[in-house]
Every structure is written in C-alpha cells, then in structure tokens.
Amino acid sequence: MSVETQKETLGFQTEVKQLLHLMIHSLYSNKEIFLRELISNASDAVDKLRFEALSKPDLLEGGAELKIRVSFDKDAKTVTLEDNGIGMSREDAITHLGTIAKSGTADFMKNLSGDQKKDSHLIGQFGVGFYSAFIVADKVEVFSRRAGVPASEGVHWASKGEGEFEIATLEKADRGTRIVLHLKSAEGEFADGYRLRNIIKKYSDHIALPIQLPKEQAAVEGEAAPEQEWETVNRASALWTRPRTEVTDEEYQEFYKHVAHDFENPLSWSHNKVEGKLEYSSLLYVPGRAPFDLYQREAPRGLKLYVQRVFVMDQAESFLPLYMRFIKGVVDSNDLSLNVSREILQKDPIIDSMKSALTKRVLDMLEKLAKNEPEQYKGFWKNFGQVMKEGPAEDFANKEKIAGLLRFASTHEDGGEQVVALAEYLARAKEGQDKIYYLTGETYAQVKNSPHLEVFRKKGIEVLLLTDRIDEWLMSYLSDFDGKGFVDVARGDLDLGKLDSEEDKKAQEEVAKDKEGLIERLKVALGDAVSEVRVSHRLTDSPAILAIGEQDLGLQMRQILEASGQKVPDSKPIFEFNPAHPLIAKLDTEQSEERFGDLSHILFDQAALAAGDSLKDPAAYVRRLNKLLVELSV
Ligand code: ADP
C-alpha cells in the first residue's frame, strides 16, 4: 500500500451525527438494507461516469466494463464493495461523506423528539444512503479516485461513525470507489457469500449493471490458488425496459427505493411504454409519505432522465408540473439527444407533449388508487392533498380531473377529516340541488359552528368545510364540477334555488317588506361599517350574520394578503339579521336610539367574531356590552 499524505481528522456536520445516531438505533430490525443503499450509490456513480464519458471517452481509462463487485473475508469480518464508477476526489469525500447537503435538514433535525420510535419514522423522509454502513460496521473505510485524475490523487476516508472521520491522500490505480466495512462483532453473519447473494437478489436485482460475487472455487492441494473468478448474481437489465407482466411488485418496490432514495415502499406506480411519433418509457411512483422539504421552493424535484438507457440527469423537473413535485421515477426517451441540457429541456416542444402525457398518467394513476384503494388514497391525501390543491391554478387543462381527486371535510362527516369527493357530494345531494355549497374559514371548529350553516343544517343540505390556507385561492380557480356551480355560503345573497319552496320565498318577501323600517334604522345606526342591511334567509338560531359581497375578497385571502404586506381593498360586509330571533324583536321595539345603536353594534361585532374575524374596536364592544349587562342587573 502506498504512503498516505495530507492526513487530517475532521468532524461530521451536526446533522450527520444526529442522523447516524438515529439510524444506528432505529434500523436494527432491518440491517441488511445497508447493502442495498451502498449498491444504489455505486450504481449512481457508474451512471454518472457513463454519461460523462460520452463527451470525454478518456474517463473510461480503458476499462469500459462497468460493474460492482462485492467480496468478503470471513476471518477478518469484512465486506467490501467496489465499483468502477465516477469516484470521488478528496473534496468530494469531505463534503459528500461528512455533510448532508439537503437544505432545511438542520431545521428538520430540530424537530426530533428524542423518542426513538417517533424519530425513526422521520428518518424515512431522508433516505439513509451511505451512512447506513454504520448499522452493521463499527469502522468504515472508503478508498476512491475520481475518473480522469492521476492515480496519485486517490483518497482514503475512514470513520468509526462517532463524530469524526479521517481523510488522507493516497495512490489508487483504478478509478472508482471501494468501501470496506469492518463488521461489528455481532454482525459477522454478513461476511458470507450465500447471505450476500440473497440480499443482492432481494433488493438489487433491478440494478442495470452487473453485481458480482466471487465464485466459489475449490483449492487444489499443492497448486497455487487460481485467479479469482467472479459471477454476476443479478439480472442486470434496466427494469423499465422489461414488459410489465414480467416485473413483480417486489421488484417495482425495490426499484422505487433506489430511484427515490426512500426506504419505505411506494403507494402506487405506473409503468408505460409509448411508441409512435415519440418513443419513451416511463415509470412513475407515488411515495408513501411526504418528504420534509415538500414545501421548500428550492427542494429538488423531478424525474431521473435517461436517453436510450443512458442516465442523463437527476431531477429533470420539466416533465411534470409543480403540483406533482412529489412524484418520483424515471423517463427514458429515444428522441432526445444525449447532450440535452436543462435549458434545452425547458424549451423543447417534445418535452411539452411528454409533460402533458406524463401528467395524465399521474392523474390516471391517482384516480385508480382512489377508486380501488380508498383507504390508501386517504393516506395519499393526508400527505399530498395540499399540494394537489395547487393543481387547478397551475394546470387549467386538467382542472376537472384534478377537481375529481380533491377531498374535503364536510358537515356530513364527523371529525373534520378531508374525505369527501365532489362526486360523492353530488351523488347524495338533495333533490333539486344544483349547486355545491362550501364555507371557508380558519379552523374546523370555527366553520363547523358557523351561523352561516344554520339554514343548511335545518334543511339537511351538505356543505363542504374548507380550512386549509390555500382553500379560498383554490376555490377562486374552480367554478363548477360536473356542471354544478360552487357557491360560497358566506357570500352574496344566498339563493337556495329549488331548495326553497314557493311558500318559503313568498314568506321571505313578506318579512322583508314588513321589516323595512327596522332595516332603515339599522342602516343609520351601523352607518359606514356595512355596505347593506337585509333580512337573512340563512339563520335559524343566531340573531345576525355578516355576508361577504359577491365580488369582495374572502377573509382568508384578505388575511394572507395582509400578512404578506400587500394593500387590500377595503370591503364592507352585508349585515343580515334574523327577524325571528327574540333579540331582533326586542331591537325592533327599542325606543331609545342610544340603546338601539349599542345593541346593533354588539350584534354586528358578534357576527364578525363568529366569522373568525377580529374586531376593529374591541374596547368599544366590551364597553357597550358591559353597559347592557349593568342595565340588565338593575
Ligand atoms: P445520496 O445518495 O442520497 O445523495 P448518500 O449519503 O448515500 O446520499 O451519498 C452521499 C453522496 O456521496 C452521493 O450523493 C455521492 O455524491 C457520494 N457517493 C456515495 N457513494 C459513492 C460511490 N460509490 N461513488 C461515488 N460517489 C459516491
């Protein structure tokens, strides 16, 4: 072995230390996955070399047979993985094997509770990768050299996984990476050909390049040991090129873990081959859970792009819209050029037509999941529903399809879970109901008890309850579903159409006429605070309510805009009162204008509170209310 130079000891980034700790303590029940993770990395490294060698054939250094070799030493208790991929420079090794590059990791780690069970759940959002070596090894050594650099620029990295690693420069004749795992004393079982072969078959059969193990050779006494022969133990063909019928679920699942760097199974997948004007294969996956950086703008997203089986780039984001950023998988095109760049992808019309086809595939896959496995779909919606709600705004062409995939909380489901599909809503709608009613608000508790729902409750009409921040914005992009318009029940002059009988309507008109005097008095008392005063058809129990003008911004939108520092156009609510309520009856007969004014303002403020709004002048409200309480008690 050559002499090591420039030896130094460096500390792991804090996040790496935390991840290592978490991993060692939480993955003990599934130790063998370390091999899958290391093989997955080796395969990525070979993919990268193959791609770079297209323009720089010298990188192959004469050794074009790309492969991964796994060997072991029972006595020394070591397992060694060797690839002839792109390799790492000294700087690569320091950054890639000492830090976690994902932005937001530190924040994420802060959320760890210290409760091993809970936290182990979180680590799945990362993928475990290289560090999984420490599940079985108490010392890991990496020998690597970047393709294309002189043999003298090899690197030796070594660590016990306890907070620091050593790094040195040394000579390495072959390009690529060799990883030596010094197994923990209790993990000697992995230094075994039979065991390793089984693990490779189980998890890594789909890897497109040969994975080889040493061939068992009987030593002949008196003769020198023959040269080691190797045999390939995996199928070594790109999984997505195989016919669907010949790929098992387990193979699809393992392939997902490789491309997505996830260690849990996907929820669903869709594998397709397109022939004709454009030729490409795609294999798209819906993950089982959301990554921690789903809402970070700069988080990586997109598919792995291959051109005629050759890996070209990771995170090719031009093939799917932003609201499908959680989808993982590969696309392999026969039409693109091997030296395609991200910039070209963004402009290429071929990509546009692939994008719309792939988008449809995802929507179809989700429709199927919703139909065939509603319980699974519930899980999907919990993880990714908020992202899907970005869909109608971004993807106008598929608005109706996306709307069909949306799920809502509703007055007809307990607990506020988002489980009601629009089709289901319409299927159980009242006779004569030609609208889809909804109410938006801050929290489920608030909307559930909103006075706006009183008449709907009385008539048994279902109302969708929308409390996600994005909901009002979403609804501004949805005008109808299946020919039925959406109606915000807190907005405008509620017209229940055929749901109100002729008698109802007549009665309403008569009451309105009868209360004209009261309406005028209220207008004077409330003055500038309201845009209109009228008799309500929405109320059965509450005395009054505030409705939003047909064209005005809703409360949620207003609050979002205000929070982002934007100027929001002033809009005044409509004050609606319930003529059948005893307080209103009392108001109507109130002789003192002062008392009438106080009571009107109290009713107005209460209606604002019930709608989840804040009061413009809370002190005035308290003063008026107390004045009334004092009068009551004397
Ligand atoms: P991930 O694979 O999710 O990026 P890992 O912790 O598994 O995370 O690996 C970190 C990085 O180390 C890889 O992205 C890659 O740059 C580098 N790396 C790991 N294994 C190899 C290898 N066999 N050859 C070259 N680079 C590697």
XYZ file of C-alpha atoms and ligand atoms in Angstrom:
661
model
C 0.000 0.000 0.000
C 1.267 3.418 -0.873
C 2.111 6.147 1.572
C -0.649 8.350 2.840
C -0.148 12.100 2.815
C -2.041 15.152 3.987
C -3.728 13.190 6.720
C -6.265 15.075 8.806
C -9.164 14.427 11.136
C -12.411 16.299 10.574
C -15.700 16.419 12.458
C -19.033 15.425 10.961
C -21.620 18.139 10.491
C -24.011 18.120 13.475
C -26.872 16.865 11.307
C -24.791 13.867 10.210
C -24.070 12.984 13.823
C -27.770 13.123 14.612
C -28.671 11.062 11.584
C -26.015 8.459 12.393
C -27.240 8.147 15.928
C -30.841 7.844 14.835
C -30.054 5.297 12.178
C -27.975 3.005 14.298
C -30.692 2.930 16.928
C -33.733 2.677 14.733
C -32.854 0.428 11.820
C -31.629 -2.528 13.816
C -34.563 -4.658 12.719
C -33.697 -4.333 9.059
C -29.931 -4.267 8.995
C -29.395 -5.834 5.623
C -30.576 -2.739 3.778
C -27.075 -1.278 4.136
C -26.050 -3.320 1.108
C -28.926 -2.046 -0.988
C -28.017 1.546 -0.133
C -24.332 1.138 -0.972
C -25.106 -0.691 -4.214
C -27.587 2.026 -5.112
C -24.845 4.650 -4.656
C -22.371 2.594 -6.680
C -24.901 2.261 -9.471
C -25.480 6.024 -9.466
C -21.723 6.565 -9.630
C -21.454 4.265 -12.654
C -24.401 6.023 -14.326
C -22.628 9.334 -13.879
C -19.401 8.012 -15.343
C -21.194 6.525 -18.337
C -22.801 9.866 -19.026
C -19.653 11.960 -18.622
C -17.694 9.518 -20.756
C -19.965 10.259 -23.706
C -18.197 13.553 -24.193
C -14.893 12.548 -22.545
C -14.148 8.926 -23.513
C -10.764 9.191 -21.779
C -12.571 8.943 -18.443
C -13.047 5.233 -19.053
C -9.262 4.791 -18.807
C -9.503 1.738 -20.992
C -11.786 -0.047 -18.542
C -15.200 0.070 -20.144
C -16.806 -2.929 -18.481
C -18.815 -1.208 -15.779
C -19.693 -3.260 -12.753
C -20.000 -3.571 -8.992
C -18.156 -6.249 -7.050
C -18.985 -7.399 -3.541
C -16.493 -9.532 -1.670
C -15.986 -10.623 1.919
C -13.488 -12.038 4.366
C -14.973 -14.331 6.962
C -11.912 -14.255 9.216
C -11.340 -10.528 9.146
C -15.128 -9.953 9.287
C -15.174 -7.506 6.412
C -17.462 -6.880 3.460
C -16.034 -4.897 0.540
C -17.904 -3.163 -2.278
C -16.053 -1.966 -5.302
C -17.337 -0.001 -8.275
C -15.584 1.460 -11.285
C -17.837 4.491 -11.491
C -17.103 8.197 -11.359
C -15.310 8.050 -7.992
C -14.679 10.857 -5.516
C -11.974 13.446 -5.096
C -10.702 14.383 -1.651
C -13.072 17.377 -1.599
C -15.983 15.203 -2.774
C -15.352 12.763 0.039
C -15.195 15.534 2.643
C -18.485 17.092 1.545
C -20.453 14.018 0.459
C -19.402 11.768 3.310
C -19.324 14.384 6.031
C -22.326 16.616 5.479
C -25.931 16.391 4.368
C -26.466 18.787 1.521
C -30.254 18.941 1.639
C -31.386 22.400 2.614
C -33.650 22.542 5.618
C -32.058 19.498 7.224
C -30.952 21.402 10.300
C -34.469 22.721 10.898
C -35.847 19.279 10.372
C -33.442 17.760 12.869
C -34.556 20.275 15.468
C -37.929 18.572 15.390
C -36.551 15.301 16.612
C -38.214 14.453 19.857
C -35.602 12.167 21.324
C -38.227 9.446 21.325
C -36.597 6.745 19.249
C -39.811 5.259 17.977
C -41.207 8.530 16.722
C -37.929 9.728 15.308
C -37.203 6.567 13.411
C -40.346 7.351 11.491
C -38.868 10.656 10.460
C -35.698 9.298 9.029
C -37.617 7.648 6.239
C -38.180 11.111 4.854
C -34.466 11.325 4.201
C -33.410 8.086 2.783
C -30.469 6.661 4.630
C -27.774 6.272 1.998
C -24.105 5.886 2.694
C -24.386 6.304 6.454
C -26.382 3.082 6.679
C -22.991 1.331 6.515
C -22.707 2.078 10.222
C -25.713 -0.069 11.016
C -23.503 -3.131 10.623
C -19.971 -1.756 10.741
C -18.046 -0.164 13.579
C -15.464 1.112 11.144
C -15.938 2.093 7.520
C -13.121 2.795 5.074
C -13.583 4.359 1.669
C -10.871 4.293 -0.991
C -11.751 6.341 -4.018
C -10.377 8.125 -7.022
C -12.217 10.396 -9.361
C -12.186 9.264 -13.013
C -9.764 11.265 -15.118
C -7.399 12.438 -12.376
C -3.923 10.955 -11.804
C -3.583 7.788 -9.705
C -1.729 9.825 -7.069
C -4.900 11.758 -6.270
C -6.760 8.954 -4.596
C -8.452 9.477 -1.245
C -8.740 7.360 1.863
C -11.633 8.153 4.176
C -12.144 6.287 7.427
C -14.520 6.631 10.352
C -15.954 4.821 13.316
C -19.153 6.761 12.919
C -18.643 8.527 16.216
C -18.433 12.143 15.286
C -15.310 12.399 13.181
C -13.570 10.943 10.185
C -10.015 10.750 8.931
C -9.056 11.727 5.464
C -5.791 11.244 3.592
C -4.483 11.337 0.053
C -3.085 8.128 -1.356
C -2.314 6.385 -4.607
C -5.162 4.431 -6.195
C -4.537 2.749 -9.538
C -8.161 2.113 -10.576
C -10.775 4.815 -10.789
C -13.930 4.393 -8.719
C -14.764 3.596 -5.136
C -14.006 0.736 -2.797
C -15.824 0.626 0.522
C -14.614 -1.682 3.260
C -16.993 -2.422 6.112
C -15.401 -3.713 9.302
C -18.370 -5.545 10.716
C -19.414 -5.188 14.323
C -18.632 -8.340 16.250
C -22.297 -9.336 16.311
C -22.742 -8.827 12.562
C -20.228 -11.356 11.280
C -23.034 -13.214 9.503
C -22.862 -10.724 6.642
C -19.369 -11.898 5.678
C -20.903 -14.818 3.875
C -21.371 -15.465 0.159
C -24.759 -17.107 0.491
C -26.131 -14.345 2.658
C -24.786 -11.587 0.412
C -26.156 -13.249 -2.700
C -29.619 -13.452 -1.153
C -29.579 -9.829 -0.107
C -28.483 -8.718 -3.560
C -31.182 -10.805 -5.244
C -33.778 -9.489 -2.865
C -33.032 -5.772 -3.084
C -30.795 -5.089 -6.045
C -31.849 -7.419 -8.831
C -33.194 -4.422 -10.769
C -29.832 -2.619 -10.847
C -28.976 -2.286 -14.516
C -25.303 -3.188 -14.278
C -23.721 -6.468 -13.196
C -23.253 -7.026 -9.485
C -20.679 -9.745 -8.985
C -19.664 -12.048 -6.158
C -16.516 -14.203 -6.037
C -17.112 -17.645 -7.492
C -16.586 -20.486 -5.026
C -13.501 -22.332 -6.165
C -12.138 -25.471 -4.621
C -8.456 -25.130 -3.832
C -6.376 -27.965 -5.264
C -3.686 -29.135 -2.899
C -0.152 -28.398 -3.953
C -1.246 -25.930 -6.608
C -1.155 -22.162 -6.448
C -4.554 -20.625 -5.820
C -6.223 -19.985 -9.188
C -7.078 -16.438 -10.188
C -10.309 -15.327 -8.610
C -13.322 -15.713 -10.901
C -16.481 -13.681 -10.466
C -20.091 -14.357 -11.216
C -22.923 -11.958 -11.810
C -25.774 -12.510 -9.391
C -28.401 -10.002 -10.545
C -30.433 -9.764 -13.706
C -28.552 -6.604 -14.767
C -31.046 -5.077 -17.162
C -32.880 -1.774 -16.825
C -36.151 -2.593 -15.099
C -38.268 -0.145 -17.064
C -37.301 -1.791 -20.362
C -38.905 -5.055 -19.304
C -42.553 -5.841 -20.070
C -44.905 -5.007 -17.197
C -46.108 -8.577 -16.904
C -42.593 -9.769 -16.162
C -41.864 -7.422 -13.296
C -43.035 -8.368 -9.822
C -44.415 -5.939 -7.265
C -41.355 -6.521 -5.109
C -39.078 -5.545 -7.981
C -41.051 -2.381 -8.614
C -40.844 -1.558 -4.925
C -37.111 -2.095 -4.675
C -36.511 -0.067 -7.799
C -38.503 2.762 -6.240
C -36.265 2.768 -3.185
C -33.270 3.076 -5.469
C -34.554 5.979 -7.567
C -36.310 7.813 -4.765
C -33.685 7.285 -2.063
C -36.543 6.235 0.148
C -36.524 3.149 2.290
C -40.239 2.624 2.503
C -42.490 1.203 -0.192
C -44.283 3.470 -2.657
C -48.062 3.784 -2.566
C -48.563 3.175 -6.248
C -46.810 3.175 -9.614
C -47.470 3.405 -13.315
C -45.188 1.827 -15.898
C -45.677 2.660 -19.561
C -44.059 2.422 -22.924
C -45.042 4.865 -25.647
C -44.384 4.111 -29.287
C -45.179 6.125 -32.372
C -44.238 9.685 -33.134
C -42.466 9.941 -29.805
C -40.862 6.953 -28.169
C -40.241 6.746 -24.489
C -40.771 4.654 -21.393
C -41.788 5.978 -18.048
C -42.067 4.538 -14.587
C -43.763 6.901 -12.156
C -44.233 6.400 -8.426
C -46.379 7.941 -5.717
C -44.346 7.845 -2.478
C -45.854 6.532 0.705
C -45.211 9.734 2.594
C -44.230 13.336 2.171
C -40.598 14.420 2.386
C -39.847 17.103 4.941
C -38.994 19.637 2.239
C -42.197 19.284 0.206
C -42.979 22.950 0.680
C -39.495 24.325 0.128
C -39.272 26.099 -3.168
C -35.693 25.103 -3.851
C -36.117 21.465 -2.853
C -35.046 19.071 -5.597
C -37.829 17.507 -7.617
C -38.381 15.785 -10.909
C -37.639 12.519 -12.653
C -34.445 10.695 -13.451
C -33.879 11.177 -17.166
C -32.343 8.521 -19.394
C -31.782 8.768 -23.108
C -31.696 5.357 -24.762
C -30.883 3.652 -21.483
C -28.059 6.058 -20.640
C -28.547 8.087 -17.494
C -28.507 11.792 -18.360
C -29.677 13.762 -15.357
C -31.293 13.620 -11.960
C -34.211 15.828 -11.021
C -35.309 16.676 -14.533
C -38.175 18.925 -13.481
C -39.570 19.751 -16.919
C -41.560 16.540 -17.267
C -44.188 17.191 -14.614
C -45.988 20.252 -13.272
C -45.020 21.736 -9.921
C -48.090 20.367 -8.139
C -46.792 16.863 -8.934
C -43.407 17.563 -7.397
C -43.764 14.598 -5.061
C -43.809 12.076 -7.933
C -40.616 10.040 -8.321
C -39.418 7.862 -11.139
C -37.641 7.616 -14.460
C -38.307 8.608 -18.011
C -36.237 7.112 -20.820
C -36.524 8.822 -24.194
C -35.438 7.670 -27.636
C -35.960 11.075 -29.205
C -33.825 13.375 -27.106
C -30.162 13.931 -27.726
C -27.670 12.580 -25.232
C -26.227 16.010 -24.670
C -29.562 17.554 -23.788
C -29.321 20.214 -21.059
C -31.806 21.614 -18.554
C -32.097 24.786 -20.632
C -32.924 22.813 -23.755
C -35.464 20.726 -21.852
C -37.301 23.861 -20.827
C -37.800 24.947 -24.423
C -38.108 21.692 -26.330
C -41.648 21.133 -27.722
C -41.082 17.369 -27.442
C -40.873 17.862 -23.693
C -44.176 19.721 -23.652
C -46.039 16.853 -25.203
C -44.279 14.338 -22.943
C -45.151 16.512 -19.957
C -48.842 16.567 -20.746
C -48.875 12.808 -21.345
C -46.994 12.082 -18.113
C -49.268 14.453 -16.192
C -52.282 12.488 -17.435
C -50.599 9.249 -16.407
C -50.199 10.532 -12.874
C -53.799 11.732 -12.735
C -54.996 8.356 -14.044
C -52.858 6.547 -11.503
C -54.345 8.652 -8.699
C -57.878 8.094 -9.986
C -57.277 4.392 -9.965
C -55.841 4.495 -6.476
C -58.825 6.495 -5.226
C -61.264 4.092 -6.811
C -59.626 0.776 -5.983
C -57.962 1.552 -2.679
C -59.839 4.324 -0.941
C -58.047 3.742 2.365
C -54.653 4.151 0.700
C -55.945 7.214 -1.077
C -56.873 8.750 2.270
C -53.242 8.415 3.274
C -52.165 9.928 -0.002
C -54.492 12.857 0.522
C -53.169 13.497 4.031
C -49.619 13.654 2.692
C -50.079 15.392 -0.604
C -53.587 16.880 -0.681
C -52.396 20.411 -0.046
C -50.010 20.154 -2.971
C -52.712 18.745 -5.238
C -54.793 21.800 -4.350
C -52.254 23.884 -6.262
C -53.307 21.941 -9.353
C -56.355 23.784 -10.712
C -54.427 27.073 -10.779
C -51.349 25.618 -12.453
C -52.923 23.115 -14.791
C -56.031 24.600 -16.327
C -56.375 21.848 -18.932
C -56.812 19.164 -16.268
C -58.950 21.198 -13.888
C -61.949 18.857 -13.972
C -59.807 15.752 -13.480
C -57.961 17.339 -10.552
C -61.250 18.513 -9.037
C -62.370 14.892 -9.084
C -59.349 13.955 -6.979
C -59.907 16.625 -4.323
C -61.185 15.609 -0.900
C -62.972 17.846 1.573
C -64.201 17.971 5.116
C -67.944 18.436 5.271
C -70.951 18.915 7.500
C -71.888 15.312 6.708
C -68.691 13.769 8.076
C -67.613 13.912 11.697
C -64.172 14.937 12.823
C -63.145 17.311 10.077
C -61.172 14.792 8.043
C -60.842 15.570 4.347
C -62.570 12.554 2.854
C -65.488 13.724 0.712
C -65.078 13.641 -3.070
C -67.134 16.032 -5.177
C -68.740 13.104 -6.998
C -69.829 11.674 -3.665
C -71.178 15.055 -2.586
C -73.293 15.313 -5.740
C -74.463 11.722 -5.521
C -76.038 12.393 -2.130
C -77.190 15.950 -2.810
C -80.793 16.932 -2.088
C -83.440 16.600 -4.745
C -83.384 19.794 -6.808
C -79.959 20.867 -5.557
C -77.947 22.213 -8.449
C -75.088 23.823 -6.539
C -72.100 22.687 -4.496
C -72.074 24.622 -1.238
C -68.919 25.382 0.713
C -67.692 27.552 3.557
C -64.106 28.646 4.168
C -62.525 29.624 7.465
C -59.539 29.438 9.759
C -60.255 26.291 11.709
C -62.585 23.352 11.547
C -64.153 24.240 14.909
C -64.967 27.699 13.659
C -66.576 26.724 10.362
C -68.375 23.760 11.820
C -70.225 26.044 14.224
C -70.630 28.971 11.900
C -74.083 30.598 11.842
C -73.797 30.522 8.054
C -74.631 26.841 8.230
C -77.888 27.177 10.166
C -80.305 27.038 7.271
C -78.304 24.222 5.651
C -78.467 22.213 8.815
C -82.191 22.786 9.048
C -82.728 21.596 5.503
C -80.129 18.813 5.733
C -78.037 20.212 2.878
C -74.357 19.223 2.875
C -71.755 21.987 2.982
C -68.043 21.433 2.334
C -65.862 22.894 5.081
C -62.609 24.372 3.841
C -59.939 25.400 6.324
C -56.579 24.971 4.588
C -54.774 28.209 3.915
C -54.820 27.524 0.218
C -58.568 26.791 0.014
C -60.007 30.167 -0.840
C -57.379 30.554 -3.504
C -58.170 27.085 -4.807
C -61.878 27.884 -4.986
C -61.164 31.011 -6.991
C -59.975 28.660 -9.774
C -62.885 26.257 -9.573
C -66.187 27.471 -10.927
C -68.033 24.213 -11.347
C -67.807 20.449 -11.220
C -69.904 18.120 -13.348
C -71.926 21.115 -14.470
C -72.786 22.224 -10.924
C -71.543 25.618 -9.773
C -69.739 26.214 -6.484
C -71.393 28.567 -4.006
C -69.647 30.124 -1.014
C -72.404 30.154 1.604
C -70.936 33.216 3.303
C -71.096 35.251 0.150
C -73.732 37.385 -1.549
C -77.466 36.956 -1.290
C -77.939 33.285 -0.592
C -80.333 31.842 -3.132
C -81.157 28.238 -2.462
C -82.942 27.932 -5.796
C -85.271 24.978 -5.905
C -84.311 24.028 -2.373
C -86.602 26.812 -1.164
C -90.278 26.208 -1.774
C -92.536 28.845 -3.319
C -94.124 29.407 0.083
C -90.699 29.915 1.655
C -89.894 32.543 -0.909
C -93.179 34.342 -0.523
C -92.836 34.362 3.224
C -89.326 35.801 2.911
C -90.531 38.605 0.702
C -93.310 39.471 3.103
C -90.993 39.562 6.082
C -88.587 41.791 4.184
C -91.381 44.225 3.445
C -92.590 44.094 6.993
C -89.088 44.890 8.326
C -88.340 47.827 6.053
C -88.498 50.222 8.976
C -86.032 48.204 11.014
C -83.685 47.921 8.028
C -83.640 51.709 7.687
C -82.933 52.213 11.379
C -80.093 49.687 11.291
C -78.554 51.351 8.249
C -78.424 54.618 10.143
C -77.068 53.014 13.325
C -74.345 50.950 11.636
C -73.517 53.617 9.077
C -70.131 53.167 7.450
C -69.490 49.747 8.908
C -71.746 47.952 6.411
C -72.452 48.037 2.711
C -76.003 46.824 3.099
C -78.560 45.675 5.660
C -81.125 42.999 4.876
C -83.267 40.223 6.228
C -81.448 36.887 6.301
C -82.620 33.544 4.963
C -79.582 31.783 6.341
C -80.323 31.898 10.018
C -82.414 29.821 12.337
C -80.698 30.290 15.728
C -78.384 33.297 15.546
C -79.625 36.879 15.550
C -77.339 38.228 12.845
C -74.583 37.390 10.437
C -72.106 39.157 8.153
C -72.093 38.139 4.494
C -69.319 38.912 2.046
C -70.160 40.857 -1.112
C -70.271 38.765 -4.279
C -67.091 40.333 -5.660
C -65.228 41.004 -2.409
C -62.163 39.194 -1.105
C -62.864 36.489 1.431
C -61.498 36.719 4.956
C -58.795 34.092 4.403
C -57.467 35.732 1.225
C -57.558 39.114 2.902
C -55.552 37.826 5.863
C -52.976 36.148 3.602
C -52.532 39.300 1.537
C -52.308 41.489 4.615
C -49.740 39.159 6.181
C -47.609 39.425 3.057
C -47.700 43.202 3.370
C -49.986 43.897 0.427
C -52.589 46.583 0.379
C -56.029 45.060 0.428
C -59.004 46.924 -0.994
C -61.416 47.881 1.744
C -64.658 45.971 1.556
C -67.640 46.250 3.833
C -69.768 43.312 4.816
C -73.504 42.943 4.422
C -75.371 42.823 7.733
C -78.119 40.229 7.689
C -80.491 39.752 10.589
C -82.833 37.000 11.623
C -86.322 38.517 12.082
C -87.462 35.524 14.110
C -84.826 35.966 16.798
C -86.028 37.444 20.144
C -83.117 39.900 20.267
C -84.120 41.292 16.895
C -87.714 41.523 18.024
C -86.545 43.476 21.043
C -84.403 45.691 18.869
C -87.373 46.427 16.650
C -89.359 47.754 19.577
C -86.495 49.646 21.201
C -87.469 53.298 21.665
C -84.156 54.735 22.815
C -81.948 55.463 19.798
C -78.881 55.226 22.021
C -79.776 51.723 23.174
C -80.727 50.773 19.626
C -77.284 51.906 18.430
C -75.436 49.985 21.151
C -77.348 46.796 20.555
C -76.909 46.991 16.771
C -73.174 47.387 17.158
C -72.966 44.498 19.579
C -74.823 42.274 17.121
C -72.515 43.417 14.354
C -69.375 42.696 16.385
C -70.640 39.298 17.491
C -71.316 38.358 13.899
C -67.754 39.354 12.997
C -66.385 37.244 15.855
C -68.426 34.224 14.821
C -66.999 34.529 11.316
C -63.485 34.338 12.742
C -62.685 37.980 12.096
C -61.120 40.340 14.613
C -62.899 43.443 15.876
C -61.858 46.860 14.657
C -62.549 48.382 18.079
C -62.689 45.622 20.705
C -62.737 48.086 23.593
C -65.917 49.693 22.270
C -67.522 46.271 22.065
C -66.662 45.472 25.666
C -67.901 48.888 26.832
C -71.265 48.515 25.084
C -71.768 45.001 26.266
C -70.964 45.894 29.875
C -73.320 48.825 29.742
C -76.118 46.464 28.762
C -75.162 43.961 31.444
C -75.304 46.662 34.092
C -78.728 47.780 32.887
C -79.906 44.179 32.966
C -78.800 43.619 36.529
C -80.509 46.697 37.976
P -27.484 10.282 -1.505
O -27.073 9.063 -2.251
O -28.916 10.292 -1.081
O -27.037 11.560 -2.142
P -25.566 9.277 0.367
O -25.307 9.622 1.792
O -25.921 7.873 0.080
O -26.699 10.248 -0.100
O -24.319 9.648 -0.504
C -23.822 10.929 -0.462
C -23.013 11.217 -1.703
O -21.747 10.551 -1.664
C -23.622 10.778 -3.008
O -24.583 11.689 -3.472
C -22.392 10.732 -3.910
O -22.061 12.034 -4.372
C -21.312 10.284 -2.963
N -21.095 8.829 -3.079
C -21.571 7.859 -2.276
N -21.184 6.641 -2.699
C -20.439 6.849 -3.818
C -19.740 5.976 -4.740
N -19.760 4.650 -4.611
N -19.084 6.577 -5.764
C -19.069 7.913 -5.908
N -19.691 8.763 -5.085
C -20.372 8.247 -4.053
